CSV table of C-alpha atoms in Angstrom, one decimal:
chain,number,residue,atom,x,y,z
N,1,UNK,CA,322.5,53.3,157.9
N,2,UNK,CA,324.4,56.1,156.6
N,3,UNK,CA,322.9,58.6,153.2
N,4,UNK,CA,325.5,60.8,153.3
N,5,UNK,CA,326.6,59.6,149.6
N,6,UNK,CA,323.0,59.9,148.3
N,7,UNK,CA,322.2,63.5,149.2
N,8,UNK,CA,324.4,65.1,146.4
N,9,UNK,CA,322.3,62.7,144.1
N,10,UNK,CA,318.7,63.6,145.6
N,11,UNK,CA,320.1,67.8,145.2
N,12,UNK,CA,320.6,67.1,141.8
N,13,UNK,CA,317.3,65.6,140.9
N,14,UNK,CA,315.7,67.6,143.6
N,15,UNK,CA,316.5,70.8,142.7
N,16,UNK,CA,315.1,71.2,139.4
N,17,UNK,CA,312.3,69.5,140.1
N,18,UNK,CA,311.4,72.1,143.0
N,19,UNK,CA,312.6,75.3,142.0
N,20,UNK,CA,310.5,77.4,144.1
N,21,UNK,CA,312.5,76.0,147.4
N,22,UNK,CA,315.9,77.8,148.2
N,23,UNK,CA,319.0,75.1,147.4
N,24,UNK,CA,321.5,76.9,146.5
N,25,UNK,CA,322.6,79.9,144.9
N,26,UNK,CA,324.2,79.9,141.4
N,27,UNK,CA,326.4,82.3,141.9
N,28,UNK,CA,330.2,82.9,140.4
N,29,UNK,CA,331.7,84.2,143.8
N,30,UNK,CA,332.8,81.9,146.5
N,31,UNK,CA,330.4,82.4,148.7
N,32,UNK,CA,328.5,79.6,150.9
N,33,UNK,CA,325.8,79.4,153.9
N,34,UNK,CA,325.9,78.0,156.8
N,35,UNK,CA,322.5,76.8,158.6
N,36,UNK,CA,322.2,75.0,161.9
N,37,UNK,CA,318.8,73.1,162.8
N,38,UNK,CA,317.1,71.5,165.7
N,39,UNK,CA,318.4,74.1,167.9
N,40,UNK,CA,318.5,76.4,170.0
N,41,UNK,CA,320.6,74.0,172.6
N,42,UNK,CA,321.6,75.1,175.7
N,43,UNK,CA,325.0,74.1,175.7
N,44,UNK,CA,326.0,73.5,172.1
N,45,UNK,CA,324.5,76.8,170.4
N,46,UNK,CA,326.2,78.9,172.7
N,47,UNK,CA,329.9,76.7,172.2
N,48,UNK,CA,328.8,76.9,168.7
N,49,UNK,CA,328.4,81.1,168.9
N,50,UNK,CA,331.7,81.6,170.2
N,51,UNK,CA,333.0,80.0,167.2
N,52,UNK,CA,330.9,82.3,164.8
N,53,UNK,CA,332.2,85.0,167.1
N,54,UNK,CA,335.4,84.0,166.6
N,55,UNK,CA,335.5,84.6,162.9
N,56,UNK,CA,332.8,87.0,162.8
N,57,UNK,CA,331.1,85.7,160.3
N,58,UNK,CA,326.9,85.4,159.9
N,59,UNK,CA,324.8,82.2,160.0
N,60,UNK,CA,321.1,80.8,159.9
N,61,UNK,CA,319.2,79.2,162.2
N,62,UNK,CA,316.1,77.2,161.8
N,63,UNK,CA,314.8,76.4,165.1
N,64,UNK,CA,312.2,74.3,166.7
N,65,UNK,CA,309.5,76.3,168.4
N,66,UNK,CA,309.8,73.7,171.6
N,67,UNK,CA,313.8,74.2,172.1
N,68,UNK,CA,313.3,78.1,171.8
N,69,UNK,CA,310.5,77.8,175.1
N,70,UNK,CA,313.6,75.8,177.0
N,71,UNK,CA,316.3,78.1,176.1
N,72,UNK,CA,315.1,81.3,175.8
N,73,UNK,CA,318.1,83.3,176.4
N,74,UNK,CA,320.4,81.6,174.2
N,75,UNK,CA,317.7,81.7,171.2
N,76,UNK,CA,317.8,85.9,172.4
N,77,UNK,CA,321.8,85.7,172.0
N,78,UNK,CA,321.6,84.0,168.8
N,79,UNK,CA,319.0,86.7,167.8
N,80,UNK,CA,321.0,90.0,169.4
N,81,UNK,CA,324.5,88.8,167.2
N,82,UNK,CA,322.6,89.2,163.7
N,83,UNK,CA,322.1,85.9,162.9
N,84,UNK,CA,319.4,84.7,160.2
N,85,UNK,CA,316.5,82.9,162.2
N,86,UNK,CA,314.2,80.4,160.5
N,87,UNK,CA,311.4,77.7,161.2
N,88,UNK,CA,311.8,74.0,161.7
N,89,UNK,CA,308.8,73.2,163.2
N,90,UNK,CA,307.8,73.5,166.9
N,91,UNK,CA,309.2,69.8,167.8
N,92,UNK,CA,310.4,68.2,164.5
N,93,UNK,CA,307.2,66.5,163.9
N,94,UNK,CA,307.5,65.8,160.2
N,95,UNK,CA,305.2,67.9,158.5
N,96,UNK,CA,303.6,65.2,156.2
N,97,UNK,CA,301.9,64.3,159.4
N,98,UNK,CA,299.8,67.7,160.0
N,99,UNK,CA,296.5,68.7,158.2
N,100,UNK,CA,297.0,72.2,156.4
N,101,UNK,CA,295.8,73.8,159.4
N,102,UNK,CA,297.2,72.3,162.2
N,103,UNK,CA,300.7,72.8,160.1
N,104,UNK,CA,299.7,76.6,160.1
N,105,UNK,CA,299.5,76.4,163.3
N,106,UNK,CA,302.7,74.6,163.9
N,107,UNK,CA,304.6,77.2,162.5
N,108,UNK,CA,302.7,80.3,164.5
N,109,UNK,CA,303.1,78.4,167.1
N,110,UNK,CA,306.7,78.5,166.7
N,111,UNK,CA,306.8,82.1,165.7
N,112,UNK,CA,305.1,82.9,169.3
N,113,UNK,CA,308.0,81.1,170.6
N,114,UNK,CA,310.5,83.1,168.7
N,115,UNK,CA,309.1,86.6,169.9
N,116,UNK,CA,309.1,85.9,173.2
N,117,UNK,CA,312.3,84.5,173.7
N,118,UNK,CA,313.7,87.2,171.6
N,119,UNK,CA,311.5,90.2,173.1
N,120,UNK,CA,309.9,90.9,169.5
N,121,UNK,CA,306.3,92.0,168.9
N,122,UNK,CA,304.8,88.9,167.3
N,123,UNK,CA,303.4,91.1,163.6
N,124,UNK,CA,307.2,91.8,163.3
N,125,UNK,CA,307.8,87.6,163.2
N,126,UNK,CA,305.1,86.9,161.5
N,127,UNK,CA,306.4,89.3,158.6
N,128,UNK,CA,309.8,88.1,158.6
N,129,UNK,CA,310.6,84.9,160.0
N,130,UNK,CA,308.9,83.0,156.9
N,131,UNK,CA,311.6,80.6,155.9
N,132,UNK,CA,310.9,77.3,156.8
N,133,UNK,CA,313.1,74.2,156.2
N,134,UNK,CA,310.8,70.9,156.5
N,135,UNK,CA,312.3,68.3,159.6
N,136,UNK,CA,314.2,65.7,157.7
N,137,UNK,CA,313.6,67.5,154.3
N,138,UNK,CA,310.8,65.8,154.0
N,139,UNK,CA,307.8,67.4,151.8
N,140,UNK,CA,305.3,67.0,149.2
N,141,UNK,CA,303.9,69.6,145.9
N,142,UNK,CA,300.9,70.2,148.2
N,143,UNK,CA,302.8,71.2,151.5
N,144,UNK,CA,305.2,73.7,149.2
N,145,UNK,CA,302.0,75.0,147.8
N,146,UNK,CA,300.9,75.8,151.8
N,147,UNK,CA,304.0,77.1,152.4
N,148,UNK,CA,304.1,79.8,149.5
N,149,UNK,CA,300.2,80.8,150.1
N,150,UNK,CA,301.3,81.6,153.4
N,151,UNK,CA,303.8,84.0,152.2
N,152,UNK,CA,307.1,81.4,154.0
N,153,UNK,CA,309.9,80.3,152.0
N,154,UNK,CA,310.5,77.1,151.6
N,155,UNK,CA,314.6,76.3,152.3
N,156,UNK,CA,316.8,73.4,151.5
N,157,UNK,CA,319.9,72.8,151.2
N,158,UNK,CA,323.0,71.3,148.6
N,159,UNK,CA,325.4,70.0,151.1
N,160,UNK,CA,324.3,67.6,154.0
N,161,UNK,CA,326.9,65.6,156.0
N,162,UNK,CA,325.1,63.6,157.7
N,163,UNK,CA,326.4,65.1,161.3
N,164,UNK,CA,323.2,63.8,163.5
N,165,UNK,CA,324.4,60.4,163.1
N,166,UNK,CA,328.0,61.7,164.5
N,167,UNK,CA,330.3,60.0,162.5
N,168,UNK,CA,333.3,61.9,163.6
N,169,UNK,CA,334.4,65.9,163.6
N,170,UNK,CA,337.1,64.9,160.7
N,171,UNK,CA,334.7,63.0,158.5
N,172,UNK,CA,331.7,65.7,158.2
N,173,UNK,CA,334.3,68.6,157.9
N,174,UNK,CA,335.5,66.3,155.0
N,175,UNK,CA,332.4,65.4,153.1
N,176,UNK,CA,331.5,69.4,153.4
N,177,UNK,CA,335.0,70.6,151.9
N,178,UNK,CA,334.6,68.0,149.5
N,179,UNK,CA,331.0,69.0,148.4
N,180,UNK,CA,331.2,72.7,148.8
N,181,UNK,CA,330.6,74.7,145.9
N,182,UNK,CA,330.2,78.6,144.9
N,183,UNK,CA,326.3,79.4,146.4
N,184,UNK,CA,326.5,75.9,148.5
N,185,UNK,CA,323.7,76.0,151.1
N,186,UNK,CA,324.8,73.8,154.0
N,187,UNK,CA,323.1,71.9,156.6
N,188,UNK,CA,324.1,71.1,160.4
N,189,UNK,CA,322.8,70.7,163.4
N,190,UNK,CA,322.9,72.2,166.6
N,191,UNK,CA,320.9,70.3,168.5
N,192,UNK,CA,320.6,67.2,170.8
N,193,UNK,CA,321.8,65.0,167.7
N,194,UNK,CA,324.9,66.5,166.1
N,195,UNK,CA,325.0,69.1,168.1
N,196,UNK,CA,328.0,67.7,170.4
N,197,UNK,CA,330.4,68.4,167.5
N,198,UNK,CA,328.6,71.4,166.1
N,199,UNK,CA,331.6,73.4,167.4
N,200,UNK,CA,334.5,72.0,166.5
N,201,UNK,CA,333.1,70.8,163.1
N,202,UNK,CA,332.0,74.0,162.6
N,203,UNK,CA,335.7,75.7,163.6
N,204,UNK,CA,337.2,73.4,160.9
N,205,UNK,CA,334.9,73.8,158.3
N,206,UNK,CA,335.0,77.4,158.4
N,207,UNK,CA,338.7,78.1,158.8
N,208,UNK,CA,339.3,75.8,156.1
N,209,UNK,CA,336.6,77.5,153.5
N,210,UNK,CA,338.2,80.7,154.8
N,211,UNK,CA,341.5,79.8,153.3
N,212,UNK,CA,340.1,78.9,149.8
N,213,UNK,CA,338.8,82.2,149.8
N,214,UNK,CA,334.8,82.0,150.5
N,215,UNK,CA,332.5,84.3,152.4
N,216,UNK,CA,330.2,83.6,154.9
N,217,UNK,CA,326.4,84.9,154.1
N,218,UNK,CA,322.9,84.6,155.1
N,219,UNK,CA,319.6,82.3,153.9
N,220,UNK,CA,318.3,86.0,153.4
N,221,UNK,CA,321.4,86.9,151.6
N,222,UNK,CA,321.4,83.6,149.9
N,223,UNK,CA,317.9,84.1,148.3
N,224,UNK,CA,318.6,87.5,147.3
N,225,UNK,CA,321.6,86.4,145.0
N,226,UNK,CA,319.1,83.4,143.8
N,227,UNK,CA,316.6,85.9,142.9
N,228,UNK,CA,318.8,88.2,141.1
N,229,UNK,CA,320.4,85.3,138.7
């Protein structure tokens, strides 16, 4: 069963509801974020880097701590170009299933992960790799409330087109284009579901937000606007 329709629906109730998570960014400028999930892959993140390469522009990534442990070099390259690098969770376990502690140690579990893989001392990840985006944006009051005494960020998203369930390249490129607003924070995936078309969805997407104008910037860059309106 397709949602696509109903996420611009749960945003708007969403949103205002749970202002402390990053959605969007109210902002005047036409500028949007792109975030990838479930990833790193290794054969889909790196068709998917030669497209960010391509137009050399900046992305986020939120990965699971189990993919980076498979793919360590490609979670490295990701890191090396400048990318933004986040938390999913170490194997997309939803998060309403862990006890406080065990989801603490989900996430430095995943942050271990990350410093291998990208040859980082493990205090520099713990500092600042703190965004987190919950697997299937699922969440409660009391899991946000983890999250913030922790010191991560809690990360959403506005525009979500459904592109794990594969629908087609043309049809996700549309429902982004068509949902894409100023600030719009939006969601793909670069993993085993979704990730197929990442590429070329993303190629689309992106030369076609290029022509109306937008720039490409960061989670990191997307907070700071949020923070400063």
């Amino acid at each position: 069963m397709q949602l696509a329709p109903v996420y611009p629906i749960l945003y708007r109730i969403l949103q205002p509801t749970f202002p402390y998570c990053l959605w969007s960014a109210r902002v005047k400028e036409p500028i949007v974020a792109l975030t990838f999930d479930d990833g790193p892959h290794p054969q889909h993140t790196p068709q998917l880097l030669k497209v960010l390469d391509k137009y050399d522009i900046p992305a986020s990534f939120f990965w699971l701590g189990v993919c980076v442990e498979r793919s360590p070099e490609v979670a490295k390259a990701v890191y090396q170009r400048g990318h933004w690098v986040g938390l999913h969770g170490y194997n997309h376990q939803m998060f309403t299933s862990f006890t406080a502690p065990i989801l603490k140690q989900n996430l430095v579990k995943t942050q271990l992960a990350i410093a291998q893989a990208c040859k980082l001392d493990l205090d520099y990840v713990q500092t600042h790799v703190r965004d987190v985006r919950p697997p299937n944006g699922v969440f409660t009051p009391q899991i946000l409330k983890s999250l913030q005494s922790w010191s991560y960020r809690p990360v959403m998203w506005s525009v979500v087109p459904e592109d794990w369930l594969l629908p087609g390249i043309a049809v996700v490129a549309q429902r982004v284009l068509s949902q894409v607003r100023n600030g719009s924070l939006i969601v793909l995936h670069d993993g085993m579901f979704g990730g197929a078309d990442v590429a070329q969805t993303t190629d689309l997407i992106v030369k076609n937000l290029l022509q109306r104008g937008f720039n490409f910037v960061t989670v990191e860059q997307l907070w700071q606007l949020s923070q400063a309106v």
